Amino acid sequence: MSASSSLPAPLTGKAEGHEASFRDPCGRVFRRNGVLYREVTARYRADWDQLVESGLLASLHADGSLIAHDEADPSLALGAEAVRVLAPEEVPFVSYPYEWSFGQLKEAALLTLAVHRRALKHGMVLKDASAYNVQFLRGRPVFIDTLSFERWKEGTPWVAYRQFCQHFLAPLALAATTDVRALSFSRVHLDGLPLDLASSLLPWKTRLRPGLLTHVHLHARAQRRHSGAPAKTTSARMSAFALEALADDLERLVASLSWEPSGTTWADYYNDTNYSPEAFEAKQRLVASFIDEVKPKRVWDLGANNGRFSRLATERGAFTVAFDGDPAAVEQNWREVRKGSETLLLPLVLDLANPSAGGGWEGTERDSIFERGPADLVLALALVHHLAIGNNVPLERVARFLSRIGTTLVVEWVPKEDSQVQRLLAGREDVFDRYDSVTFEAAFASHFDTVRREPIPGSGRVLHLLRRRGEG
Amino acid sequence: MNRPLLASLVVFCFVLLALERPAAAYLDPGTGSMVFQVVVAALLTGLFAIRTFWSRVRLAAVSLFRRRRRDDERQ
């Protein structure tokens, strides 16, 4: 945050602009020598001065609402029009709104409004209310776009009102009143859910809620009425007090939207497995010893459920992303993170059968899951049978997928006799002649070397610690 | 929201339409969204003013009460 950090040698190494940073001419994010920078252009100079001199920047940094940065040597800049270069703190894992649970999106929405209201108090306004400007750091949402603030021009409305409603309000309202799976719609609608779509999907009763009637239904109608008209604003003035009133109303509305995770497939999973308490303890001890052996910095736990095994990694100091396909499990895990003020765990929604692909302009604006790895260690516990039998993926393809996302792997072999596998096979034809331990080990041997192989006492299952070919 | 209120809102929107000028923003703020929020915020301002007023009164009352109690405890 200070302006007097030690500076890297200027103008060395190739610089590469960030694929998602091209819309705002006030600055650009890029990498040089692997270090992340954000340059500020001359166009933003007056806004920057106000950001600093009004005390807004210091205030947002003081409580961690805005990502911290150091000032770097301006000669490191990517473009000629840059006037200063910032070196922001990097988040350990970039996540996207379509991977967040309800609670995570709601917290991101409330942070965005709080940041906007703070800006109003300092004579500025949040010009960009994109959900992609929020990331999760040390178990909390943090606003990452330092250049999203502009001086408020007396009398002008909030330019990011539409964006806020599309990125946050519409998906939250749909999730809270219709179905939580609506959160995944933002994977298709990268600029937020169109309000006319949200309005037509929301149940009729939402028209009886003044907030949703106003900010979604009537807002959508107003947009339709003006569609095709050139982008204009009105000369009817909007006072700072009115801006504050609007933000306050949105804040109350978002705070009133809630969703309770229930009926999750996995809620009782740990109480309903093949494991005796002794076997379960033995599995935990083995996984812990594997983590101790690998000493990973970044762990991905696939099918993490409520994050019990993820926490074996975070307790050992590793930053861990706990992926699960079930939004209820992820929500419960996120609530645990918040309750315990945990700083190293990030629960995210991910369907392994259809993991986040690249998206946006040229398909490179948002990174696929593969581009955000590899992890030092991937945990694939009680998972392979879901992929191989639940989803008909051949073991060879399971092994290849896992080799693409991690350099070491803990994978649990679950034999066909296991009651969990039998449950998956119930009511369908067993076409899985090649689902056996020999095929399993051969499939993984073509991508990994075995470091350890440990049967879990009291169960037919086997834990494998594997290292990707060519690693360490 | 009742019918007369809705009707006046629509009329207000039309009035505002006549007062348009180009917007200056790097993202398209959407004409409908800009016009609409001016109307909504105007309606919300009264409510917000009352809320702000009451929260200040409550805050003042609480702090007065606390001060009194502290004084009482001291005596």
Coordinates of C-alpha atoms in Angstrom, one line a residue:
Chain A
M1 CA 0.0 0.0 0.0
S2 CA 2.9 2.3 0.6
A3 CA 4.5 4.2 -2.2
S4 CA 8.0 3.4 -1.0
S5 CA 8.3 -0.4 -1.7
S6 CA 11.4 -1.8 -3.2
L7 CA 11.0 -1.7 -6.9
P8 CA 11.8 -4.5 -9.4
A9 CA 14.3 -3.7 -12.1
P10 CA 12.4 -1.7 -14.7
L11 CA 11.9 -2.6 -18.3
T12 CA 13.0 -6.2 -18.1
G13 CA 11.1 -9.1 -19.3
K14 CA 8.2 -9.3 -21.7
A15 CA 4.9 -7.7 -20.7
E16 CA 1.6 -9.3 -21.5
G17 CA -1.8 -7.5 -21.2
H18 CA -4.5 -9.3 -19.2
E19 CA -7.1 -10.7 -21.5
A20 CA -10.0 -9.4 -19.4
S21 CA -8.6 -5.9 -19.1
F22 CA -9.5 -3.9 -22.2
R23 CA -12.8 -2.1 -21.7
D24 CA -11.8 0.9 -19.5
P25 CA -9.4 3.3 -21.2
C26 CA -8.4 4.6 -17.7
G27 CA -6.0 1.7 -17.1
R28 CA -4.9 -1.8 -17.9
V29 CA -3.8 -4.9 -16.0
F30 CA -0.8 -6.8 -17.3
R31 CA 2.0 -9.1 -16.2
R32 CA 5.7 -8.5 -16.5
N33 CA 8.2 -11.1 -15.3
G34 CA 5.2 -13.0 -13.9
V35 CA 4.3 -10.1 -11.6
L36 CA 0.8 -8.6 -11.8
Y37 CA 0.6 -4.8 -12.4
R38 CA -2.1 -2.3 -13.1
E39 CA -1.2 0.8 -15.1
V40 CA -3.1 4.1 -14.7
T41 CA -3.4 6.3 -17.8
A42 CA -3.4 10.1 -18.1
R43 CA -7.1 10.0 -18.6
Y44 CA -7.6 8.9 -15.0
R45 CA -5.3 11.4 -13.4
A46 CA -8.0 13.8 -12.0
D47 CA -10.0 10.8 -10.7
W48 CA -6.9 9.3 -9.1
D49 CA -6.1 12.6 -7.4
Q50 CA -9.6 12.7 -5.9
L51 CA -9.4 9.0 -4.9
V52 CA -6.2 9.7 -2.9
E53 CA -6.8 13.3 -1.7
S54 CA -10.4 12.6 -0.5
G55 CA -9.1 9.8 1.7
L56 CA -11.3 7.3 -0.1
L57 CA -8.4 5.0 -1.1
A58 CA -7.0 5.0 2.4
S59 CA -10.4 4.3 3.9
L60 CA -11.1 1.4 1.6
H61 CA -7.6 0.0 2.2
A62 CA -7.9 0.4 6.0
D63 CA -10.7 -2.2 6.3
G64 CA -9.7 -4.4 3.5
S65 CA -12.6 -3.6 1.2
L66 CA -10.3 -2.8 -1.7
I67 CA -7.3 -4.9 -2.7
A68 CA -4.0 -3.6 -1.4
H69 CA -1.3 -2.4 -3.8
D70 CA 2.2 -1.0 -3.9
E71 CA 3.3 1.8 -6.2
A72 CA 5.7 0.4 -8.8
D73 CA 8.2 2.1 -11.1
P74 CA 6.2 3.9 -13.9
S75 CA 8.7 2.7 -16.5
L76 CA 7.3 -0.8 -16.0
A77 CA 4.1 0.3 -17.8
L78 CA 2.7 -1.5 -20.8
G79 CA 1.5 1.6 -22.8
A80 CA 3.0 5.0 -23.5
E81 CA -0.1 6.8 -22.0
A82 CA 0.5 5.4 -18.5
V83 CA 1.2 7.8 -15.7
R84 CA 1.6 5.4 -12.8
V85 CA 1.9 1.7 -12.2
L86 CA 0.5 -0.2 -9.3
A87 CA 1.5 -3.7 -8.1
P88 CA -1.7 -5.1 -6.5
E89 CA -1.8 -8.0 -4.1
E90 CA -2.7 -11.1 -6.1
V91 CA -5.6 -13.3 -5.0
P92 CA -4.5 -17.0 -4.7
F93 CA -7.3 -18.2 -7.0
V94 CA -9.4 -16.2 -9.4
S95 CA -13.1 -17.3 -9.1
Y96 CA -16.1 -16.2 -11.1
P97 CA -19.7 -15.4 -10.1
Y98 CA -21.0 -18.6 -11.7
E99 CA -18.8 -20.5 -9.3
W100 CA -20.0 -18.8 -6.2
S101 CA -22.6 -20.0 -3.7
F102 CA -25.6 -17.8 -2.9
G103 CA -24.0 -16.5 0.2
Q104 CA -20.8 -15.6 -1.7
L105 CA -22.7 -13.7 -4.4
K106 CA -24.8 -11.9 -1.7
E107 CA -21.7 -10.8 0.2
A108 CA -20.1 -9.6 -3.0
A109 CA -23.2 -7.6 -3.8
L110 CA -23.2 -6.0 -0.3
L111 CA -19.5 -5.2 -0.6
T112 CA -20.1 -3.5 -3.9
L113 CA -22.9 -1.4 -2.5
A114 CA -20.8 -0.6 0.6
V115 CA -17.9 0.5 -1.5
H116 CA -20.2 2.6 -3.7
R117 CA -21.7 4.3 -0.6
R118 CA -18.2 5.0 0.8
A119 CA -17.3 6.5 -2.6
L120 CA -20.4 8.8 -2.4
K121 CA -19.2 10.1 0.9
H122 CA -16.0 11.1 -0.7
G123 CA -17.5 12.9 -3.7
M124 CA -17.0 9.9 -6.0
V125 CA -19.1 7.1 -7.4
L126 CA -18.6 3.5 -8.4
K127 CA -18.6 3.6 -12.2
D128 CA -18.5 -0.2 -12.6
A129 CA -20.6 -2.6 -10.5
S130 CA -19.4 -5.8 -12.3
A131 CA -19.5 -8.9 -10.1
Y132 CA -16.1 -9.8 -11.8
N133 CA -14.6 -6.9 -9.8
V134 CA -15.0 -8.9 -6.6
Q135 CA -12.7 -11.7 -5.6
F136 CA -12.3 -13.8 -2.4
L137 CA -9.2 -13.2 -0.3
R138 CA -8.5 -14.6 3.1
G139 CA -12.1 -15.8 3.5
R140 CA -13.7 -12.5 2.6
P141 CA -14.8 -10.7 -0.5
V142 CA -12.6 -7.9 -1.7
F143 CA -13.1 -5.3 -4.4
I144 CA -10.2 -5.6 -6.9
D145 CA -10.7 -2.8 -9.4
T146 CA -8.9 0.2 -8.0
L147 CA -9.8 2.3 -11.0
S148 CA -13.6 1.8 -10.7
F149 CA -14.1 5.1 -9.0
E150 CA -14.8 8.4 -10.7
R151 CA -15.6 11.9 -9.5
W152 CA -19.3 12.3 -9.2
K153 CA -20.6 15.0 -11.6
E154 CA -23.2 17.0 -9.7
G155 CA -26.7 15.9 -10.5
T156 CA -25.9 12.7 -12.5
P157 CA -27.5 9.3 -11.8
W158 CA -25.5 6.2 -10.9
V159 CA -24.0 4.9 -14.2
A160 CA -23.6 1.4 -12.8
Y161 CA -27.2 0.9 -11.6
R162 CA -28.2 -1.3 -14.5
Q163 CA -25.0 -3.4 -14.2
F164 CA -25.6 -3.9 -10.5
C165 CA -29.1 -5.1 -11.0
Q166 CA -28.0 -7.5 -13.8
H167 CA -24.9 -8.9 -12.1
F168 CA -26.1 -9.2 -8.6
L169 CA -29.8 -8.4 -7.9
A170 CA -31.4 -10.5 -10.7
P171 CA -29.5 -13.8 -10.1
L172 CA -29.9 -13.4 -6.3
A173 CA -33.6 -12.7 -6.6
L174 CA -34.1 -15.7 -8.9
A175 CA -32.0 -18.0 -6.6
A176 CA -33.9 -16.9 -3.5
T177 CA -37.4 -17.1 -5.0
T178 CA -37.2 -19.7 -7.7
D179 CA -34.2 -22.1 -7.8
V180 CA -30.7 -21.7 -6.6
R181 CA -29.4 -23.3 -9.8
A182 CA -30.3 -20.0 -11.5
L183 CA -26.9 -18.7 -10.2
S184 CA -25.2 -20.7 -13.0
F185 CA -27.1 -18.6 -15.6
S186 CA -24.3 -16.0 -15.3
R187 CA -22.0 -18.4 -17.1
V188 CA -24.0 -17.8 -20.2
H189 CA -24.8 -14.1 -19.5
L190 CA -21.4 -12.8 -18.7
D191 CA -22.7 -9.2 -18.4
G192 CA -25.2 -10.3 -15.9
L193 CA -28.7 -11.6 -16.2
P194 CA -30.8 -9.4 -18.6
L195 CA -33.6 -7.9 -16.5
D196 CA -36.3 -8.7 -19.0
L197 CA -35.3 -12.4 -18.7
A198 CA -35.2 -12.2 -14.9
S199 CA -38.5 -10.5 -14.9
S200 CA -40.1 -13.2 -17.0
L201 CA -38.6 -16.0 -14.9
L202 CA -39.4 -14.6 -11.5
P203 CA -42.6 -15.9 -9.9
W204 CA -45.6 -13.5 -10.1
K205 CA -45.6 -13.0 -6.3
T206 CA -42.3 -11.2 -6.5
R207 CA -44.3 -8.3 -8.0
L208 CA -45.8 -7.9 -4.5
R209 CA -42.3 -7.1 -3.0
P210 CA -41.8 -3.4 -3.6
G211 CA -38.0 -3.8 -4.0
L212 CA -38.2 -6.5 -6.7
L213 CA -41.2 -4.8 -8.4
T214 CA -39.1 -1.7 -8.7
H215 CA -35.6 -2.7 -9.4
V216 CA -36.3 -5.8 -11.6
H217 CA -39.8 -5.8 -13.0
L218 CA -40.4 -2.0 -13.6
H219 CA -36.7 -1.5 -14.4
A220 CA -37.0 -4.1 -17.1
R221 CA -40.1 -2.4 -18.5
A222 CA -38.3 1.0 -18.5
Q223 CA -35.5 -0.6 -20.4
R224 CA -37.8 -2.0 -23.0
R225 CA -39.5 1.3 -23.4
H226 CA -36.2 3.0 -24.2
S227 CA -34.6 0.2 -26.2
G228 CA -33.1 1.3 -29.4
A229 CA -32.8 4.9 -28.2
P230 CA -29.2 6.3 -28.2
A231 CA -27.5 6.2 -24.8
K232 CA -28.6 9.3 -23.1
T233 CA -29.2 10.4 -19.6
T234 CA -31.7 12.8 -18.3
S235 CA -31.1 16.4 -17.4
A236 CA -33.4 15.8 -14.4
R237 CA -31.0 16.1 -11.6
M238 CA -30.3 13.5 -9.1
S239 CA -28.9 14.7 -5.8
A240 CA -26.2 13.0 -3.8
F241 CA -28.9 12.3 -1.2
A242 CA -31.0 10.6 -3.9
L243 CA -28.0 8.4 -4.9
E244 CA -27.6 7.5 -1.3
A245 CA -31.3 6.7 -1.0
L246 CA -31.1 4.4 -4.1
A247 CA -28.0 2.6 -2.8
D248 CA -29.7 2.2 0.6
D249 CA -32.8 0.7 -0.9
L250 CA -30.7 -1.8 -3.0
E251 CA -28.8 -2.7 0.1
R252 CA -32.0 -3.4 2.1
L253 CA -33.3 -5.4 -0.8
V254 CA -30.2 -7.6 -1.2
A255 CA -30.0 -8.1 2.5
S256 CA -33.6 -9.3 2.6
L257 CA -32.9 -12.0 -0.1
S258 CA -32.1 -15.3 1.5
W259 CA -31.8 -19.0 0.7
E260 CA -31.3 -21.9 3.1
P261 CA -29.4 -24.9 1.9
S262 CA -31.5 -28.0 2.5
G263 CA -32.3 -31.3 0.8
T264 CA -28.7 -31.6 -0.4
T265 CA -27.6 -34.9 -1.9
W266 CA -24.6 -34.9 0.3
A267 CA -25.9 -33.4 3.6
D268 CA -25.8 -36.8 5.3
Y269 CA -23.1 -38.3 3.1
Y270 CA -20.6 -38.8 5.9
N271 CA -23.2 -40.5 8.1
D272 CA -24.2 -42.9 5.3
T273 CA -21.0 -44.4 3.9
N274 CA -19.2 -47.7 3.9
Y275 CA -16.9 -46.4 6.6
S276 CA -16.9 -47.5 10.2
P277 CA -15.7 -44.6 12.5
E278 CA -12.3 -46.4 12.7
A279 CA -12.0 -46.6 8.9
F280 CA -12.9 -43.0 8.5
E281 CA -10.3 -42.0 11.1
A282 CA -7.7 -44.1 9.3
K283 CA -8.6 -42.4 6.0
Q284 CA -8.2 -39.0 7.6
R285 CA -4.8 -40.0 9.1
L286 CA -3.6 -41.3 5.7
V287 CA -4.7 -38.2 3.8
A288 CA -3.0 -36.0 6.4
S289 CA 0.2 -37.9 6.1
F290 CA 0.1 -37.7 2.3
I291 CA -0.3 -33.9 2.6
D292 CA 2.5 -33.7 5.0
E293 CA 4.7 -35.6 2.5
V294 CA 3.8 -33.4 -0.5
K295 CA 3.8 -30.0 1.5
P296 CA 1.6 -28.3 -1.1
K297 CA 1.0 -24.6 -1.2
R298 CA -2.1 -24.8 -3.4
V299 CA -4.6 -27.7 -3.0
W300 CA -7.8 -28.4 -5.0
D301 CA -10.3 -30.7 -3.3
L302 CA -12.6 -32.1 -5.9
G303 CA -16.1 -33.2 -4.7
A304 CA -15.2 -31.6 -1.4
N305 CA -18.7 -31.7 0.1
N306 CA -18.6 -29.8 3.4
G307 CA -14.8 -29.5 3.2
R308 CA -13.8 -31.9 6.0
F309 CA -10.8 -33.2 4.0
S310 CA -10.0 -29.8 2.6
R311 CA -9.4 -28.6 6.1
L312 CA -6.7 -31.2 6.6
A313 CA -4.9 -29.2 3.9
T314 CA -5.7 -25.7 5.3
E315 CA -4.7 -26.9 8.8
R316 CA -1.3 -27.6 7.3
G317 CA -1.0 -24.1 5.8
A318 CA -2.1 -24.8 2.2
F319 CA -4.5 -22.5 0.4
T320 CA -7.3 -24.8 -0.6
V321 CA -10.1 -24.6 -3.1
A322 CA -13.0 -26.9 -2.1
F323 CA -15.0 -27.6 -5.3
D324 CA -18.4 -29.3 -5.3
G325 CA -21.2 -29.6 -7.8
D326 CA -23.9 -29.1 -5.2
P327 CA -24.7 -25.5 -4.4
A328 CA -26.1 -26.5 -1.0
A329 CA -22.8 -28.2 0.1
V330 CA -20.8 -25.2 -1.1
E331 CA -23.1 -22.8 0.7
Q332 CA -22.7 -24.8 3.9
N333 CA -19.0 -24.9 3.5
W334 CA -18.9 -21.1 2.9
R335 CA -20.9 -20.5 6.1
E336 CA -18.4 -22.6 8.0
V337 CA -15.5 -20.5 6.5
R338 CA -17.3 -17.3 7.7
K339 CA -18.2 -18.7 11.1
G340 CA -14.6 -19.8 11.8
S341 CA -13.0 -16.8 10.1
E342 CA -11.0 -19.3 8.1
T343 CA -8.5 -17.6 5.7
L344 CA -7.2 -20.4 3.6
L345 CA -10.3 -22.1 2.3
L346 CA -12.4 -21.1 -0.8
P347 CA -15.5 -23.2 -1.5
L348 CA -16.7 -23.0 -5.1
V349 CA -19.4 -24.6 -7.2
L350 CA -18.0 -26.7 -10.0
D351 CA -19.6 -29.5 -12.1
L352 CA -16.7 -31.8 -12.9
A353 CA -18.6 -33.2 -15.9
N354 CA -18.7 -29.7 -17.3
P355 CA -16.0 -27.6 -15.6
S356 CA -15.8 -23.8 -16.2
A357 CA -14.6 -23.2 -19.7
G358 CA -12.9 -20.1 -21.1
G359 CA -15.4 -17.4 -21.9
G360 CA -16.1 -13.8 -22.9
W361 CA -14.4 -12.1 -25.8
E362 CA -12.4 -14.5 -27.9
G363 CA -13.1 -17.1 -25.3
T364 CA -10.2 -15.8 -23.3
E365 CA -11.7 -13.1 -21.1
R366 CA -12.5 -15.6 -18.4
D367 CA -10.1 -18.5 -17.7
S368 CA -11.1 -22.1 -17.8
I369 CA -10.4 -24.2 -14.8
F370 CA -7.3 -25.6 -16.5
E371 CA -5.8 -22.2 -17.0
R372 CA -6.2 -21.5 -13.3
G373 CA -4.1 -24.5 -12.4
P374 CA -2.3 -26.7 -11.9
A375 CA -2.6 -27.2 -8.2
D376 CA 0.3 -28.6 -6.2
L377 CA -2.0 -31.3 -4.9
V378 CA -5.4 -32.5 -6.1
L379 CA -7.6 -34.5 -3.7
A380 CA -10.0 -36.9 -5.4
L381 CA -11.5 -38.7 -2.5
A382 CA -14.6 -40.9 -2.9
L383 CA -14.8 -39.4 -6.4
V384 CA -13.7 -41.8 -9.1
H385 CA -16.8 -44.0 -9.0
H386 CA -19.0 -40.9 -9.4
L387 CA -17.1 -40.0 -12.6
A388 CA -16.6 -43.5 -13.9
I389 CA -20.0 -45.0 -13.1
G390 CA -22.2 -42.0 -12.3
N391 CA -21.1 -40.3 -15.5
N392 CA -19.8 -43.1 -17.7
V393 CA -16.3 -41.6 -18.1
P394 CA -13.6 -44.3 -18.8
L395 CA -10.9 -44.5 -16.1
E396 CA -8.3 -43.5 -18.7
R397 CA -10.1 -40.2 -19.3
V398 CA -10.5 -39.7 -15.5
A399 CA -6.8 -40.1 -15.1
R400 CA -6.0 -37.8 -18.0
F401 CA -8.3 -35.1 -16.6
L402 CA -6.7 -35.3 -13.2
S403 CA -3.2 -35.1 -14.7
R404 CA -4.2 -31.8 -16.4
I405 CA -5.1 -30.0 -13.2
G406 CA -2.5 -31.1 -10.6
T407 CA 1.1 -32.1 -10.2
T408 CA 0.4 -34.5 -7.4
L409 CA -2.7 -36.4 -6.7
V410 CA -4.4 -38.3 -3.8
V411 CA -7.0 -40.5 -5.4
E412 CA -9.2 -43.1 -3.7
W413 CA -10.0 -46.3 -5.4
V414 CA -13.6 -47.4 -4.6
P415 CA -14.2 -51.1 -5.7
K416 CA -17.3 -52.3 -7.3
E417 CA -18.4 -54.2 -4.2
D418 CA -18.5 -51.0 -2.3
S419 CA -22.1 -50.1 -1.2
Q420 CA -21.7 -46.6 -2.7
V421 CA -20.9 -48.1 -6.1
Q422 CA -23.7 -50.5 -5.8
R423 CA -26.0 -47.6 -5.1
L424 CA -24.9 -46.0 -8.3
L425 CA -25.5 -49.2 -10.2
A426 CA -29.0 -49.8 -8.7
G427 CA -31.7 -49.7 -11.3
R428 CA -29.3 -49.6 -14.3
E429 CA -27.4 -52.1 -16.4
D430 CA -23.8 -52.7 -15.3
V431 CA -21.9 -51.9 -18.4
F432 CA -18.7 -51.3 -16.5
D433 CA -16.7 -54.5 -17.2
R434 CA -13.5 -52.5 -17.0
Y435 CA -14.2 -50.9 -13.6
D436 CA -11.6 -52.8 -11.6
S437 CA -8.4 -52.0 -9.7
V438 CA -6.1 -53.4 -12.4
T439 CA -7.6 -51.1 -15.1
F440 CA -7.6 -48.2 -12.6
E441 CA -3.9 -48.6 -11.8
A442 CA -2.9 -49.0 -15.4
A443 CA -4.9 -45.9 -16.4
F444 CA -3.3 -43.7 -13.8
A445 CA 0.2 -45.3 -14.5
S446 CA 0.2 -43.8 -18.0
H447 CA 0.1 -40.2 -16.4
F448 CA 1.5 -40.6 -12.9
D449 CA 4.2 -42.4 -10.9
T450 CA 3.1 -44.0 -7.7
V451 CA 4.6 -42.5 -4.5
R452 CA 2.5 -44.4 -2.0
R453 CA -0.3 -46.9 -2.0
E454 CA -2.2 -47.5 1.2
P455 CA -5.3 -49.7 1.7
I456 CA -7.8 -48.1 4.1
P457 CA -8.2 -50.6 7.0
G458 CA -11.7 -51.7 7.5
S459 CA -12.9 -51.0 3.9
G460 CA -12.1 -52.3 0.5
R461 CA -10.9 -48.9 -0.6
V462 CA -7.3 -47.9 -1.4
L463 CA -5.6 -44.5 -1.3
H464 CA -3.0 -43.7 -3.9
L465 CA -0.5 -40.8 -3.7
L466 CA 0.6 -40.2 -7.3
R467 CA 3.1 -37.7 -8.8
R468 CA 2.6 -36.5 -12.4
R469 CA 5.2 -37.8 -14.9
G470 CA 8.1 -35.4 -15.2
E471 CA 7.4 -33.6 -11.9
G472 CA 10.0 -33.4 -9.2
Chain B
M1 CA -47.3 -0.2 -5.5
N2 CA -50.8 1.1 -6.2
R3 CA -52.3 2.1 -9.5
P4 CA -52.3 5.9 -9.3
L5 CA -48.6 5.8 -8.1
L6 CA -47.7 3.5 -11.1
A7 CA -49.5 5.9 -13.5
S8 CA -47.7 8.9 -12.1
L9 CA -44.5 7.1 -12.4
V10 CA -45.1 6.4 -16.1
V11 CA -46.1 10.0 -16.7
F12 CA -42.9 11.1 -14.9
C13 CA -40.8 8.9 -17.2
F14 CA -42.3 10.5 -20.3
V15 CA -41.6 14.0 -18.9
L16 CA -38.0 13.0 -18.2
L17 CA -37.6 11.6 -21.7
A18 CA -38.0 15.2 -23.0
L19 CA -35.0 16.3 -21.0
E20 CA -32.4 13.9 -22.3
R21 CA -28.8 14.6 -23.0
P22 CA -25.9 12.3 -23.9
A23 CA -24.4 10.2 -21.1
A24 CA -20.7 10.2 -20.4
A25 CA -19.7 6.7 -19.3
Y26 CA -17.3 4.1 -20.6
L27 CA -19.9 1.4 -20.2
D28 CA -23.4 1.9 -21.7
P29 CA -25.5 2.8 -18.6
G30 CA -28.7 2.2 -20.6
T31 CA -31.1 5.0 -21.2
G32 CA -34.0 3.1 -19.6
S33 CA -32.0 2.4 -16.4
M34 CA -30.8 6.1 -16.2
V35 CA -34.2 7.6 -16.6
F36 CA -35.9 5.0 -14.4
Q37 CA -33.5 5.4 -11.5
V38 CA -34.0 9.1 -11.3
V39 CA -37.8 8.5 -10.9
V40 CA -37.2 5.7 -8.4
A41 CA -34.6 7.6 -6.4
A42 CA -36.9 10.6 -6.2
L43 CA -39.6 8.4 -4.7
L44 CA -37.1 6.8 -2.3
T45 CA -35.6 10.0 -1.1
G46 CA -38.6 10.8 1.2
L47 CA -38.5 7.4 2.8
F48 CA -34.7 7.5 3.2
A49 CA -34.9 11.0 4.8
I50 CA -37.4 9.8 7.4
R51 CA -35.3 6.7 8.1
T52 CA -32.1 8.7 8.4
F53 CA -33.9 11.2 10.7
W54 CA -35.3 8.5 13.0
S55 CA -32.0 6.6 13.2
R56 CA -30.3 9.9 14.2
V57 CA -33.0 10.5 16.8
R58 CA -32.6 7.0 18.1
L59 CA -28.9 7.3 18.2
A60 CA -29.1 10.6 20.1
A61 CA -31.6 9.1 22.6
V62 CA -29.4 6.1 23.2
S63 CA -26.3 8.2 23.7
L64 CA -28.3 10.5 26.0
F65 CA -29.6 7.6 28.0
R66 CA -26.1 6.0 28.3
R67 CA -24.6 9.3 29.4
R68 CA -27.3 9.7 32.1
R69 CA -26.7 6.2 33.3
R70 CA -23.0 6.8 33.5
D71 CA -23.6 9.9 35.4
D72 CA -25.9 8.1 37.8
E73 CA -23.3 5.4 38.3
R74 CA -20.7 7.9 39.1
Q75 CA -22.8 9.7 41.7

